[in-house]
Amino acid sequence: MQAHEFFESLWSSYVAVTPQAAKIQALFSDQGETVLNDHVAFRTFANSPISLAKLEPMLQQMGYQAYGAFRFESKHLVARCYKHPEANLPKIFLSELLTHELSESAQAVVAKLVAQIPQDAVQSPAIFWQGRLWGAPSISDYQTLTAESEYAAWLSTMGLQANHFTVSINLLKKYPTIDAVNQLLLDQGYILNTVGGLVKGSAQVYLEQSSTMADKIDFTFADGETQAIPSCFYEFARRHEQADGSLFDSFIEGNADKIFDSTNHGAA
């Protein structure tokens, strides 16, 4: 699969559960802007048939190369980022949950989900929009995960898919700053992630990011009850020049840690 084909299919599955993304992209287009993506992000389970180690070869198959590793202690995550030699293709941020760091009760819930994933689930890059590879969790299992790891709860219901796309502010003309982008979205009534402030990061660390709060979708749990749960969100990134004149092209753990909260269940 070619990378361009990959992102076309990925975008289609993403906007199906994130209608705000298509509306925001149209908003920029109506302002005469051309929207290109800085990066996309995925979540998965470590020590599973869809672990980071299993998924990475699918990215490499499309020409992507790993160039950074991250650790999120409080959220029990590790992550890697990837970039493509073709400069206009989005970077990819892939994180996984270290289930063994959770409580025994949470580990038991995740184990039930992971046990349902076929051992040979990863056959092509199309795995990245397959969603859940397990049955719907029960409400009680979902609540067990939510109390301990919003990341795990989200993954239990949404599965493997693009958690968010990210607009590259560097390539916008009318809205060249993150403050201008945020104000446009606020004026249009979008709810933004305020954890740590509207803007995560700064020019001093060469990366500024903001995001909407996730859309909500109706989800039917194994018990048969339907509730609204967070789906996916849209992010915005402004990269700054480093001392050598090159644009910063990696990620900042402190920023990403707060961006993860865009899918928190209790958020507006």
mmCIF file of C-alpha atoms in Angstrom:
data_model
loop_
_atom_site.group_PDB
_atom_site.id
_atom_site.type_symbol
_atom_site.label_atom_id
_atom_site.label_comp_id
_atom_site.label_asym_id
_atom_site.label_seq_id
_atom_site.Cartn_x
_atom_site.Cartn_y
_atom_site.Cartn_z
ATOM 1 C CA MET A 1 0.000 0.000 0.000
ATOM 2 C CA GLN A 2 1.260 3.458 -0.904
ATOM 3 C CA ALA A 3 1.345 6.106 1.817
ATOM 4 C CA HIS A 4 -1.026 8.466 -0.015
ATOM 5 C CA GLU A 5 -3.611 5.694 -0.361
ATOM 6 C CA PHE A 6 -3.121 4.880 3.318
ATOM 7 C CA PHE A 7 -3.959 8.416 4.441
ATOM 8 C CA GLU A 8 -6.986 8.695 2.166
ATOM 9 C CA SER A 9 -8.514 5.564 3.734
ATOM 10 C CA LEU A 10 -7.455 6.649 7.205
ATOM 11 C CA TRP A 11 -9.070 10.091 6.834
ATOM 12 C CA SER A 12 -12.305 8.524 5.629
ATOM 13 C CA SER A 13 -12.592 6.269 8.682
ATOM 14 C CA TYR A 14 -11.528 9.113 10.997
ATOM 15 C CA VAL A 15 -14.131 11.679 9.897
ATOM 16 C CA ALA A 16 -16.852 9.023 10.125
ATOM 17 C CA VAL A 17 -16.523 9.263 13.943
ATOM 18 C CA THR A 18 -15.086 12.800 14.065
ATOM 19 C CA PRO A 19 -17.453 15.014 12.054
ATOM 20 C CA GLN A 20 -15.946 18.157 13.596
ATOM 21 C CA ALA A 21 -12.688 17.478 11.712
ATOM 22 C CA ALA A 22 -14.370 17.669 8.316
ATOM 23 C CA LYS A 23 -16.228 20.828 9.373
ATOM 24 C CA ILE A 24 -13.056 22.496 10.642
ATOM 25 C CA GLN A 25 -11.164 21.584 7.491
ATOM 26 C CA ALA A 26 -14.000 23.119 5.462
ATOM 27 C CA LEU A 27 -13.852 26.217 7.680
ATOM 28 C CA PHE A 28 -10.180 26.720 6.810
ATOM 29 C CA SER A 29 -10.836 26.024 3.135
ATOM 30 C CA ASP A 30 -13.587 28.654 3.103
ATOM 31 C CA GLN A 31 -10.970 31.100 4.401
ATOM 32 C CA GLY A 32 -8.763 30.286 1.411
ATOM 33 C CA GLU A 33 -6.410 28.035 3.368
ATOM 34 C CA THR A 34 -4.889 24.759 2.186
ATOM 35 C CA VAL A 35 -4.912 22.273 5.058
ATOM 36 C CA LEU A 36 -2.054 19.782 5.305
ATOM 37 C CA ASN A 37 -1.459 17.387 8.172
ATOM 38 C CA ASP A 38 1.487 17.617 10.534
ATOM 39 C CA HIS A 39 0.953 14.176 12.049
ATOM 40 C CA VAL A 40 -1.565 11.492 12.928
ATOM 41 C CA ALA A 41 -1.631 9.425 16.117
ATOM 42 C CA PHE A 42 -2.663 5.920 17.132
ATOM 43 C CA ARG A 43 -3.156 4.061 20.415
ATOM 44 C CA THR A 44 -2.698 0.348 21.053
ATOM 45 C CA PHE A 45 -1.974 -2.322 23.677
ATOM 46 C CA ALA A 46 1.581 -3.468 24.448
ATOM 47 C CA ASN A 47 2.212 -7.223 24.605
ATOM 48 C CA SER A 48 -0.602 -7.936 22.170
ATOM 49 C CA PRO A 49 -0.966 -9.009 18.515
ATOM 50 C CA ILE A 50 -1.292 -5.283 17.691
ATOM 51 C CA SER A 51 1.602 -4.031 19.814
ATOM 52 C CA LEU A 52 3.887 -1.261 18.641
ATOM 53 C CA ALA A 53 6.481 -3.855 17.614
ATOM 54 C CA LYS A 54 3.897 -5.652 15.457
ATOM 55 C CA LEU A 55 2.608 -2.450 13.840
ATOM 56 C CA GLU A 56 5.948 -0.793 13.120
ATOM 57 C CA PRO A 57 6.798 -3.042 10.132
ATOM 58 C CA MET A 58 3.583 -1.886 8.438
ATOM 59 C CA LEU A 59 4.805 1.712 8.660
ATOM 60 C CA GLN A 60 8.240 0.728 7.427
ATOM 61 C CA GLN A 61 6.574 -1.032 4.488
ATOM 62 C CA MET A 62 5.258 2.384 3.404
ATOM 63 C CA GLY A 63 8.685 4.001 3.769
ATOM 64 C CA TYR A 64 8.358 5.376 7.303
ATOM 65 C CA GLN A 65 11.357 5.388 9.639
ATOM 66 C CA ALA A 66 11.376 5.589 13.440
ATOM 67 C CA TYR A 67 13.269 8.542 14.910
ATOM 68 C CA GLY A 68 12.161 9.092 18.503
ATOM 69 C CA ALA A 69 11.016 7.282 21.648
ATOM 70 C CA PHE A 70 8.969 8.611 24.562
ATOM 71 C CA ARG A 71 7.796 7.537 28.021
ATOM 72 C CA PHE A 72 4.677 8.769 29.826
ATOM 73 C CA GLU A 73 5.015 7.566 33.417
ATOM 74 C CA SER A 74 1.698 8.813 34.804
ATOM 75 C CA LYS A 75 -0.288 7.407 31.882
ATOM 76 C CA HIS A 76 1.644 4.108 31.694
ATOM 77 C CA LEU A 77 2.579 4.594 28.055
ATOM 78 C CA VAL A 78 5.515 4.427 25.700
ATOM 79 C CA ALA A 79 5.503 5.869 22.194
ATOM 80 C CA ARG A 80 7.552 6.206 19.035
ATOM 81 C CA CYS A 81 7.346 8.670 16.170
ATOM 82 C CA TYR A 82 7.976 8.075 12.499
ATOM 83 C CA LYS A 83 8.623 10.210 9.446
ATOM 84 C CA HIS A 84 8.679 9.646 5.704
ATOM 85 C CA PRO A 85 11.377 10.815 3.257
ATOM 86 C CA GLU A 86 8.606 12.559 1.317
ATOM 87 C CA ALA A 87 8.404 15.813 3.249
ATOM 88 C CA ASN A 88 4.703 16.549 2.702
ATOM 89 C CA LEU A 89 3.535 13.253 4.221
ATOM 90 C CA PRO A 90 2.381 13.470 7.858
ATOM 91 C CA LYS A 91 4.524 12.204 10.683
ATOM 92 C CA ILE A 92 3.070 9.314 12.708
ATOM 93 C CA PHE A 93 2.910 9.076 16.506
ATOM 94 C CA LEU A 94 2.254 5.570 17.806
ATOM 95 C CA SER A 95 1.743 4.897 21.518
ATOM 96 C CA GLU A 96 0.979 1.747 23.485
ATOM 97 C CA LEU A 97 -0.407 1.024 26.952
ATOM 98 C CA LEU A 98 1.878 -0.819 29.376
ATOM 99 C CA THR A 99 -0.916 -2.918 30.817
ATOM 100 C CA HIS A 100 1.335 -4.626 33.366
ATOM 101 C CA GLU A 101 1.635 -1.307 35.210
ATOM 102 C CA LEU A 102 -2.121 -1.163 35.896
ATOM 103 C CA SER A 103 -4.006 -2.755 38.781
ATOM 104 C CA GLU A 104 -4.895 -6.431 38.666
ATOM 105 C CA SER A 105 -8.547 -5.626 37.992
ATOM 106 C CA ALA A 106 -7.689 -3.356 35.042
ATOM 107 C CA GLN A 107 -5.192 -5.891 33.722
ATOM 108 C CA ALA A 108 -7.920 -8.543 33.801
ATOM 109 C CA VAL A 109 -10.237 -6.357 31.712
ATOM 110 C CA VAL A 110 -7.549 -5.669 29.103
ATOM 111 C CA ALA A 111 -6.574 -9.355 29.032
ATOM 112 C CA LYS A 112 -10.148 -10.274 28.054
ATOM 113 C CA LEU A 113 -9.998 -7.841 25.125
ATOM 114 C CA VAL A 114 -6.513 -8.792 23.941
ATOM 115 C CA ALA A 115 -7.387 -12.514 24.058
ATOM 116 C CA GLN A 116 -9.921 -11.908 21.267
ATOM 117 C CA ILE A 117 -7.389 -10.402 18.830
ATOM 118 C CA PRO A 118 -6.231 -12.884 16.162
ATOM 119 C CA GLN A 119 -2.534 -13.592 16.486
ATOM 120 C CA ASP A 120 -2.095 -12.768 12.797
ATOM 121 C CA ALA A 121 -4.197 -9.581 12.904
ATOM 122 C CA VAL A 122 -1.441 -7.423 11.417
ATOM 123 C CA GLN A 123 -1.260 -8.281 7.735
ATOM 124 C CA SER A 124 -1.164 -4.874 6.020
ATOM 125 C CA PRO A 125 -1.281 -1.136 6.816
ATOM 126 C CA ALA A 126 -5.091 -1.425 6.649
ATOM 127 C CA ILE A 127 -4.909 -2.654 10.255
ATOM 128 C CA PHE A 128 -4.689 1.013 11.279
ATOM 129 C CA TRP A 129 -8.381 1.616 10.577
ATOM 130 C CA GLN A 130 -9.821 -1.711 11.699
ATOM 131 C CA GLY A 131 -11.224 -0.308 14.945
ATOM 132 C CA ARG A 132 -12.072 -2.840 17.649
ATOM 133 C CA LEU A 133 -10.763 -6.348 17.094
ATOM 134 C CA TRP A 134 -12.745 -7.544 20.116
ATOM 135 C CA GLY A 135 -16.331 -7.468 21.321
ATOM 136 C CA ALA A 136 -17.811 -4.453 23.073
ATOM 137 C CA PRO A 137 -16.767 -4.258 26.738
ATOM 138 C CA SER A 138 -19.340 -4.304 29.502
ATOM 139 C CA ILE A 139 -20.184 -1.036 31.202
ATOM 140 C CA SER A 140 -18.581 -2.234 34.427
ATOM 141 C CA ASP A 141 -15.347 -3.135 32.620
ATOM 142 C CA TYR A 142 -15.369 0.245 30.864
ATOM 143 C CA GLN A 143 -15.821 2.006 34.202
ATOM 144 C CA THR A 144 -12.991 -0.018 35.722
ATOM 145 C CA LEU A 145 -10.674 1.193 32.973
ATOM 146 C CA THR A 146 -11.952 4.783 33.047
ATOM 147 C CA ALA A 147 -11.210 5.072 36.771
ATOM 148 C CA GLU A 148 -7.597 4.098 36.193
ATOM 149 C CA SER A 149 -6.679 4.908 32.584
ATOM 150 C CA GLU A 150 -8.747 7.090 30.259
ATOM 151 C CA TYR A 151 -6.432 5.866 27.495
ATOM 152 C CA ALA A 152 -7.358 2.231 28.183
ATOM 153 C CA ALA A 153 -11.070 3.046 28.362
ATOM 154 C CA TRP A 154 -10.949 4.876 25.043
ATOM 155 C CA LEU A 155 -9.049 2.036 23.394
ATOM 156 C CA SER A 156 -11.514 -0.559 24.717
ATOM 157 C CA THR A 157 -14.372 1.083 22.830
ATOM 158 C CA MET A 158 -12.711 2.709 19.803
ATOM 159 C CA GLY A 159 -9.961 0.232 18.978
ATOM 160 C CA LEU A 160 -7.158 0.781 16.494
ATOM 161 C CA GLN A 161 -7.832 3.862 14.366
ATOM 162 C CA ALA A 162 -6.528 7.390 13.953
ATOM 163 C CA ASN A 163 -7.011 8.998 17.339
ATOM 164 C CA HIS A 164 -6.425 12.410 15.768
ATOM 165 C CA PHE A 165 -5.158 14.199 12.688
ATOM 166 C CA THR A 166 -3.202 17.427 13.130
ATOM 167 C CA VAL A 167 -3.398 20.608 11.073
ATOM 168 C CA SER A 168 0.017 22.092 10.269
ATOM 169 C CA ILE A 169 -0.239 25.760 11.268
ATOM 170 C CA ASN A 170 3.107 26.399 9.573
ATOM 171 C CA LEU A 171 1.401 25.941 6.212
ATOM 172 C CA LEU A 172 -1.521 28.287 6.915
ATOM 173 C CA LYS A 173 -1.361 31.850 5.575
ATOM 174 C CA LYS A 174 -4.264 33.745 7.119
ATOM 175 C CA TYR A 175 -3.886 32.022 10.502
ATOM 176 C CA PRO A 176 -0.118 31.640 10.963
ATOM 177 C CA THR A 177 -0.128 31.509 14.778
ATOM 178 C CA ILE A 178 -1.643 29.054 17.212
ATOM 179 C CA ASP A 179 -3.451 31.891 19.013
ATOM 180 C CA ALA A 180 -5.151 32.930 15.767
ATOM 181 C CA VAL A 181 -6.225 29.342 15.087
ATOM 182 C CA ASN A 182 -7.544 28.874 18.629
ATOM 183 C CA GLN A 183 -9.516 32.111 18.459
ATOM 184 C CA LEU A 184 -11.086 31.129 15.149
ATOM 185 C CA LEU A 185 -12.215 27.811 16.644
ATOM 186 C CA LEU A 186 -13.511 29.401 19.844
ATOM 187 C CA ASP A 187 -15.435 31.992 17.821
ATOM 188 C CA GLN A 188 -17.058 29.105 15.931
ATOM 189 C CA GLY A 189 -18.122 27.453 19.184
ATOM 190 C CA TYR A 190 -15.645 24.578 19.302
ATOM 191 C CA ILE A 191 -14.603 23.289 22.720
ATOM 192 C CA LEU A 192 -10.826 23.162 23.133
ATOM 193 C CA ASN A 193 -8.663 21.145 25.500
ATOM 194 C CA THR A 194 -7.679 23.466 28.370
ATOM 195 C CA VAL A 195 -5.528 21.008 30.343
ATOM 196 C CA GLY A 196 -2.336 22.949 31.015
ATOM 197 C CA GLY A 197 -3.784 25.915 29.104
ATOM 198 C CA LEU A 198 -5.128 26.271 25.588
ATOM 199 C CA VAL A 199 -1.595 26.125 24.167
ATOM 200 C CA LYS A 200 0.654 23.194 25.062
ATOM 201 C CA GLY A 201 4.332 24.030 24.720
ATOM 202 C CA SER A 202 5.942 27.246 23.501
ATOM 203 C CA ALA A 203 8.297 28.695 20.935
ATOM 204 C CA GLN A 204 11.081 28.131 23.468
ATOM 205 C CA VAL A 205 10.654 24.346 23.156
ATOM 206 C CA TYR A 206 10.057 24.761 19.386
ATOM 207 C CA LEU A 207 6.560 23.265 19.393
ATOM 208 C CA GLU A 208 3.118 24.689 20.206
ATOM 209 C CA GLN A 209 0.016 22.493 20.122
ATOM 210 C CA SER A 210 -3.694 22.769 20.842
ATOM 211 C CA SER A 211 -6.672 20.518 20.222
ATOM 212 C CA THR A 212 -10.425 20.255 20.299
ATOM 213 C CA MET A 213 -12.114 17.975 22.785
ATOM 214 C CA ALA A 214 -13.182 14.699 21.232
ATOM 215 C CA ASP A 215 -16.485 14.325 19.455
ATOM 216 C CA LYS A 216 -19.026 12.008 21.116
ATOM 217 C CA ILE A 217 -20.648 8.951 19.588
ATOM 218 C CA ASP A 218 -23.326 6.586 20.878
ATOM 219 C CA PHE A 219 -21.822 3.248 21.904
ATOM 220 C CA THR A 220 -23.713 0.093 22.853
ATOM 221 C CA PHE A 221 -21.953 -1.860 25.591
ATOM 222 C CA ALA A 222 -22.060 -5.636 25.978
ATOM 223 C CA ASP A 223 -24.832 -5.177 28.534
ATOM 224 C CA GLY A 224 -27.046 -3.692 25.812
ATOM 225 C CA GLU A 225 -27.047 -0.165 27.240
ATOM 226 C CA THR A 226 -26.102 2.719 24.934
ATOM 227 C CA GLN A 227 -24.153 5.733 26.195
ATOM 228 C CA ALA A 228 -22.310 8.654 24.622
ATOM 229 C CA ILE A 229 -18.539 8.164 24.711
ATOM 230 C CA PRO A 230 -15.570 10.176 23.376
ATOM 231 C CA SER A 231 -14.481 9.336 19.843
ATOM 232 C CA CYS A 232 -11.629 11.331 18.264
ATOM 233 C CA PHE A 233 -10.416 14.929 18.124
ATOM 234 C CA TYR A 234 -8.562 17.393 15.873
ATOM 235 C CA GLU A 235 -5.180 18.873 16.748
ATOM 236 C CA PHE A 236 -3.220 21.936 15.578
ATOM 237 C CA ALA A 237 0.572 22.250 15.662
ATOM 238 C CA ARG A 238 2.987 25.123 15.094
ATOM 239 C CA ARG A 239 6.656 24.156 14.757
ATOM 240 C CA HIS A 240 9.482 26.653 15.287
ATOM 241 C CA GLU A 241 12.993 27.009 13.949
ATOM 242 C CA GLN A 242 15.844 25.670 16.038
ATOM 243 C CA ALA A 243 19.238 27.327 16.470
ATOM 244 C CA ASP A 244 20.517 25.717 13.266
ATOM 245 C CA GLY A 245 17.581 27.110 11.264
ATOM 246 C CA SER A 246 15.810 23.770 10.842
ATOM 247 C CA LEU A 247 12.231 23.217 11.972
ATOM 248 C CA PHE A 248 11.786 21.089 15.069
ATOM 249 C CA ASP A 249 10.332 17.811 13.801
ATOM 250 C CA SER A 250 9.894 15.679 16.923
ATOM 251 C CA PHE A 251 7.462 15.761 19.844
ATOM 252 C CA ILE A 252 7.469 17.049 23.428
ATOM 253 C CA GLU A 253 6.388 14.626 26.161
ATOM 254 C CA GLY A 254 4.873 17.384 28.299
ATOM 255 C CA ASN A 255 2.732 18.568 25.391
ATOM 256 C CA ALA A 256 1.598 15.104 24.343
ATOM 257 C CA ASP A 257 0.725 14.140 27.911
ATOM 258 C CA LYS A 258 -1.892 16.911 27.979
ATOM 259 C CA ILE A 259 -3.104 16.273 24.419
ATOM 260 C CA PHE A 260 -3.970 12.701 25.463
ATOM 261 C CA ASP A 261 -6.611 14.229 27.769
ATOM 262 C CA SER A 262 -8.635 15.363 24.747
ATOM 263 C CA THR A 263 -10.500 12.036 24.905
ATOM 264 C CA ASN A 264 -11.221 12.019 28.645
ATOM 265 C CA HIS A 265 -14.702 10.656 29.319
ATOM 266 C CA GLY A 266 -15.715 13.256 31.872
ATOM 267 C CA ALA A 267 -14.634 16.227 29.769
ATOM 268 C CA ALA A 268 -17.095 18.598 28.122
#
